[in-house]
Short mmCIF file of C-alpha atoms in Angstrom, two decimals:
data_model
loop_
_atom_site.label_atom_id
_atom_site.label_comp_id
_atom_site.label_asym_id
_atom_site.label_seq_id
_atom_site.Cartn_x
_atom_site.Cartn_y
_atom_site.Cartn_z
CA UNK A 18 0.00 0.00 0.00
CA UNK A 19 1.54 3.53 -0.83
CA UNK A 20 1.94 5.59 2.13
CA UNK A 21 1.35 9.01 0.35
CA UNK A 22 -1.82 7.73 -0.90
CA UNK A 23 -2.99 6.59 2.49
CA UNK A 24 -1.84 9.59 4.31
CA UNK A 25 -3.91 11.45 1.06
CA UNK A 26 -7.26 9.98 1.67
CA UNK A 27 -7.05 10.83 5.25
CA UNK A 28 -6.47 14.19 4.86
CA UNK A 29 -9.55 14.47 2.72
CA UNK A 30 -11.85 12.12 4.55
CA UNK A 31 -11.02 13.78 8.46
CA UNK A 32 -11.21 17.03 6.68
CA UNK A 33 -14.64 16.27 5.29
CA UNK A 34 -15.82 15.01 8.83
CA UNK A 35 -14.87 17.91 10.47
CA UNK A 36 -16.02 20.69 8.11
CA UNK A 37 -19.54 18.23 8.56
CA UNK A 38 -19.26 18.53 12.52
CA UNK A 39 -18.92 22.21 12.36
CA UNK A 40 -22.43 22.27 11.41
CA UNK A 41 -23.75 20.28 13.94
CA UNK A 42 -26.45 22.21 16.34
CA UNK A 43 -26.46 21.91 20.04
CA UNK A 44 -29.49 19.95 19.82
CA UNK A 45 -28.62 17.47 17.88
CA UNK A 46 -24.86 16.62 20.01
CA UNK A 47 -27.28 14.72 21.66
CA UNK A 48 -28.68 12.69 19.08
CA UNK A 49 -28.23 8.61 19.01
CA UNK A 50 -26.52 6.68 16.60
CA UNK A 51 -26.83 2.90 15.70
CA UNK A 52 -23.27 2.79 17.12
CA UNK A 53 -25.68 2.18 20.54
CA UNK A 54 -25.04 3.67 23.31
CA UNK A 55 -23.29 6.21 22.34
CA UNK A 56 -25.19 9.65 20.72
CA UNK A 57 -23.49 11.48 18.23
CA UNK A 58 -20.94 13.28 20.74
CA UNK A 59 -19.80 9.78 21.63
CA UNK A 60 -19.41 8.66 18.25
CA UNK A 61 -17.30 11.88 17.23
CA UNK A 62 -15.00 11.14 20.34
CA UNK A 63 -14.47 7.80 19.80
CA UNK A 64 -13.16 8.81 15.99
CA UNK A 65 -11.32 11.40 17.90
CA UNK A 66 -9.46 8.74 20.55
CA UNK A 67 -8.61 6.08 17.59
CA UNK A 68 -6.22 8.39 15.51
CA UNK A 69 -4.92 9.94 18.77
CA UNK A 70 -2.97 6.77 19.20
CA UNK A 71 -0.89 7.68 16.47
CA UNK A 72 1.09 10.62 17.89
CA UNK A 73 2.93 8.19 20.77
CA UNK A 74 3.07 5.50 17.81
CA UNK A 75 5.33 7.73 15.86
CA UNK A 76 7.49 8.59 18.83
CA UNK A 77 8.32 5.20 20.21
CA UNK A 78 11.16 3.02 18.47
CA UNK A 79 10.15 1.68 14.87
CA UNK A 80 9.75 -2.30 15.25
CA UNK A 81 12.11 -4.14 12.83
CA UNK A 82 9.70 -5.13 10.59
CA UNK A 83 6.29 -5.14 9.98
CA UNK A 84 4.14 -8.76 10.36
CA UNK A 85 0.67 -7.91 10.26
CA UNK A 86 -1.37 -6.01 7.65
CA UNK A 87 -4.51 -4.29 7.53
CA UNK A 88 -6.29 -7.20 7.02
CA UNK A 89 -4.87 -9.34 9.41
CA UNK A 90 -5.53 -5.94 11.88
CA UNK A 91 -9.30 -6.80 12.31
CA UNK A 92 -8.77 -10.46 13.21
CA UNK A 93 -11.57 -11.64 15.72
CA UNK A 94 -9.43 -11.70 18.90
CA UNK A 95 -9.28 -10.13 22.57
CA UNK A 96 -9.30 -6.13 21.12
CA UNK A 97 -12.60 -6.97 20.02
CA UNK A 98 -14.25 -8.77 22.98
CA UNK A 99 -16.77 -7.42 25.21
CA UNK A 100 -14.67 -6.33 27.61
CA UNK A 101 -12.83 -4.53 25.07
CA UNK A 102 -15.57 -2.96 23.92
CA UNK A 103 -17.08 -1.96 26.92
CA UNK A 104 -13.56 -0.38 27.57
CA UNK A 105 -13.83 1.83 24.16
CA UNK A 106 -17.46 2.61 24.61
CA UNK A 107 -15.85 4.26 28.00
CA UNK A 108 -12.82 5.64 26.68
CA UNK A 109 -15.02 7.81 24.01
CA UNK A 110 -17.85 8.69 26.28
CA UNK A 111 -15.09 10.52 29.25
CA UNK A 112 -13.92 12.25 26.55
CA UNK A 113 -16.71 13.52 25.02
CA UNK A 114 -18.02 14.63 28.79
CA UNK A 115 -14.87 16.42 29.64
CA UNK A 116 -15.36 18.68 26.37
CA UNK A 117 -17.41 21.81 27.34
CA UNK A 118 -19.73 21.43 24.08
CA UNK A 119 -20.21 19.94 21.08
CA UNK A 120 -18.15 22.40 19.52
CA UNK A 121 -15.16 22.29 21.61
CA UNK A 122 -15.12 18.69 20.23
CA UNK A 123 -15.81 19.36 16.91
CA UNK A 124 -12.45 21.64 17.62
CA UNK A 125 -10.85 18.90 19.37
CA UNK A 126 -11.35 16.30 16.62
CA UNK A 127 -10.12 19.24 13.56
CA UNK A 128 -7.20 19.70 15.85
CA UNK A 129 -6.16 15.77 16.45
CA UNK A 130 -6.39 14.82 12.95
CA UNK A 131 -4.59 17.40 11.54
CA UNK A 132 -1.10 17.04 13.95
CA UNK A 133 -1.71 13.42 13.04
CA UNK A 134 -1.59 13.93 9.44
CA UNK A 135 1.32 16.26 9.73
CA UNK A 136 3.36 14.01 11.87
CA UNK A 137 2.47 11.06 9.25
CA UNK A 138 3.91 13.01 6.19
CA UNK A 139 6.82 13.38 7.64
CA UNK A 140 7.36 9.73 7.55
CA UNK A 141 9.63 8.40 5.06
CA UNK A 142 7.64 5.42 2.86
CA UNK A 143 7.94 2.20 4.64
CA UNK A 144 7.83 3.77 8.33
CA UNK A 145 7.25 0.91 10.79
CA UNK A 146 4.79 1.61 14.20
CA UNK A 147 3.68 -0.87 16.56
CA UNK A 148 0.25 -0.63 17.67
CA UNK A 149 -1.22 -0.37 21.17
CA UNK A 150 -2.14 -3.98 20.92
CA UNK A 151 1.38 -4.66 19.88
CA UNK A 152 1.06 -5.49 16.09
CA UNK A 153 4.21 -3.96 14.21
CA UNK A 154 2.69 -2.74 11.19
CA UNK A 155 3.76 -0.44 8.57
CA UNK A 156 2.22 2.89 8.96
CA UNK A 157 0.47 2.73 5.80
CA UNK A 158 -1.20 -0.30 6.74
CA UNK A 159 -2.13 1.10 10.20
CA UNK A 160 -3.46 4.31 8.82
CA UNK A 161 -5.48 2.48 6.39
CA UNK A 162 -7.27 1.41 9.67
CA UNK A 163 -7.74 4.37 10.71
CA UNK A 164 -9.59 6.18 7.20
CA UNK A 165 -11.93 2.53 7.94
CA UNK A 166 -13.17 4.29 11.29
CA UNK A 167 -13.24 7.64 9.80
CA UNK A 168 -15.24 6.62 7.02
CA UNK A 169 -17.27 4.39 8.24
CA UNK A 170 -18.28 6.36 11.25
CA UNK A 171 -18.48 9.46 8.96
CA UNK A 172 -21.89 7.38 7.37
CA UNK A 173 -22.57 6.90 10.88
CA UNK A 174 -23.00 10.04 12.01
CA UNK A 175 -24.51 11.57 8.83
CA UNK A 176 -27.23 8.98 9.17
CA UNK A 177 -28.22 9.69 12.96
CA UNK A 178 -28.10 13.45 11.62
CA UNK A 179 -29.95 13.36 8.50
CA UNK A 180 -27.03 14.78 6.56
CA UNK A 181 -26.28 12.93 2.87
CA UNK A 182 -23.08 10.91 3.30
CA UNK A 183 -20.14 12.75 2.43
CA UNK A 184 -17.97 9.75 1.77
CA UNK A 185 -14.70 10.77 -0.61
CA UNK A 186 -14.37 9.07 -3.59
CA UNK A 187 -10.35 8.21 -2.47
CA UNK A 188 -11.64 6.60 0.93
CA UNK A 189 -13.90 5.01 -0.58
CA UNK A 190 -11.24 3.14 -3.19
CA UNK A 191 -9.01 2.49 -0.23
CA UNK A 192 -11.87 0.61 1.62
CA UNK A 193 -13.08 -1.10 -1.83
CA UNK A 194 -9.95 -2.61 -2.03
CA UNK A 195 -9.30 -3.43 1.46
CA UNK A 196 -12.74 -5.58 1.52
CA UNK A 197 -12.54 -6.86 -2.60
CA UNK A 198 -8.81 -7.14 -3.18
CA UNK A 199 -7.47 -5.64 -6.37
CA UNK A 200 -10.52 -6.59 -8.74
CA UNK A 201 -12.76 -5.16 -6.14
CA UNK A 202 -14.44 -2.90 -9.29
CA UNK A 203 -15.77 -6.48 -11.10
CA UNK A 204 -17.12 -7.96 -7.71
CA UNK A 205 -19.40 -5.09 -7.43
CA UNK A 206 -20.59 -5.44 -10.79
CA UNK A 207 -21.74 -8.74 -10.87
CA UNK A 208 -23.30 -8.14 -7.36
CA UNK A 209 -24.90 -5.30 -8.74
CA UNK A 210 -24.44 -2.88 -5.89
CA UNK A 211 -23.05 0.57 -5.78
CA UNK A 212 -19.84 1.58 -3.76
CA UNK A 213 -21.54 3.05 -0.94
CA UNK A 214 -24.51 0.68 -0.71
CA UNK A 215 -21.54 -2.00 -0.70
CA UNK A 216 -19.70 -0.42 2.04
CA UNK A 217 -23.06 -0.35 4.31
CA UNK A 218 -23.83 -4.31 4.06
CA UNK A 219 -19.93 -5.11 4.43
CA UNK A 220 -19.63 -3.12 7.71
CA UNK A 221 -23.44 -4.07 8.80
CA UNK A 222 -24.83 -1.00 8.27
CA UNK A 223 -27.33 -2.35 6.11
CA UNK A 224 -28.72 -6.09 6.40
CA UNK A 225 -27.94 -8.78 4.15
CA UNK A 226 -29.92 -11.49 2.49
CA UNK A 227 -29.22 -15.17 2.31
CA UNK A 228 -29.01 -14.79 -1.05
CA UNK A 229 -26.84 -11.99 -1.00
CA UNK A 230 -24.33 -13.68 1.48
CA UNK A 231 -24.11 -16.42 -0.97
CA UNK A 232 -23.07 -14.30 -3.90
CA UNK A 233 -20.68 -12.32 -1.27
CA UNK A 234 -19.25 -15.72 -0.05
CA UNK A 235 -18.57 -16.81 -3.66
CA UNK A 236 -17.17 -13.63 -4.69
CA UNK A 237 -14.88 -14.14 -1.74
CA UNK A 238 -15.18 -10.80 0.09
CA UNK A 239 -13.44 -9.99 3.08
CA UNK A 240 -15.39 -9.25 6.28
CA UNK A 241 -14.14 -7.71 8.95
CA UNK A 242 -14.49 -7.95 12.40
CA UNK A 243 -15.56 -4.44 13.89
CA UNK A 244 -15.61 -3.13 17.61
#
């Protein structure tokens, strides 16, 4: 994966979520999302706290090598067990409460991602980080991750808002091929489904049909498991 076109596509996509959360009224901070329980405050904080890991990634000592992709990242182990989940429901709810409004937040968030896309482009290609949950991982492959939960959550929070998704078209490839591989554009053709209605039903934002897993499971699409 190239790094500059990583680092590219989060630029635009955090960009795009926070120019979105200026917008957002007092009123509707408190609005729920399907990401249950946490309202749209929550959600913003917890998109906040997961690319605030990256600052102290990129100061510690660069792991030899890298041994596990972005793929491999959303494996079905402890990070994503209920205990583990209760702890990042937590994590992103404290935050959110010790912001004094929705627009200190909003602030908050437009401030995080942009040190964290500074600090990344000053990362020669090939940059090594090890991640809280100790994968060593290149930093392309890590920040791929991390435009999943900016993305994803972006159609999150535009749905408990109302808003129409405003999804970039360079996230959106970077996802496409992280779920279909490289001939990701043919697999959605012969399922018949546009890009973003594909992204919903892979990340179970949208249900799916037995007949519909079938034609996923023969296509050989990559689910991942999400927090």
């Amino acid at each position: 994966m190239d790094q500059g076109r990583v680092v590219e596509a989060f630029r635009l996509e955090a960009g795009q979520l926070a120019r979105a959360m200026t917008e957002v009224s007092v009123a509707e901070w408190g609005l729920p999302t399907r990401c249950a329980p946490w309202n749209v405050s929550d959600l913003l904080a917890h998109v906040r706290v997961v690319i605030a890991w990256l600052p102290g990634m990129l100061a510690a000592p660069a792991p030899i090598r890298a041994e596990v992709s972005a793929v491999e990242y959303y494996r079905p182990d402890d990070r994503f067990a209920p205990g583990a989940n209760a702890a990042r429901i937590a994590l992103a709810q404290d935050h959110a409460a010790e912001q004094l409004s929705g627009a200190a937040l909003a602030d908050d968030f437009d401030a995080t991602w942009q040190e964290v896309d500074r600090l990344c482009r000053a990362e020669p290609q090939g940059r090594v980080v090890r991640t809280r949950h100790g994968d060593p991982m290149l930093l392309s492959e890590f920040l791929l991750t991390r435009v999943v939960g900016v993305a994803v959550h972006g159609l999150d929070l535009a749905d408990a808002l109302g808003r129409e998704p405003w999804l970039t078209s360079q996230a959106a490839d970077l996802l496409q091929g992280l779920l279909l591989g490289p001939d990701g554009a043919a697999a959605l053709e012969r399922l018949g489904w546009g890009r973003l209605h594909f992204l919903r039903k892979a990340t179970g934002r949208e249900p799916i049909t037995g007949e519909e897993a079938l034609d996923v499971s023969r296509l050989g699409i990559r689910w991942l498991t999400l927090g």
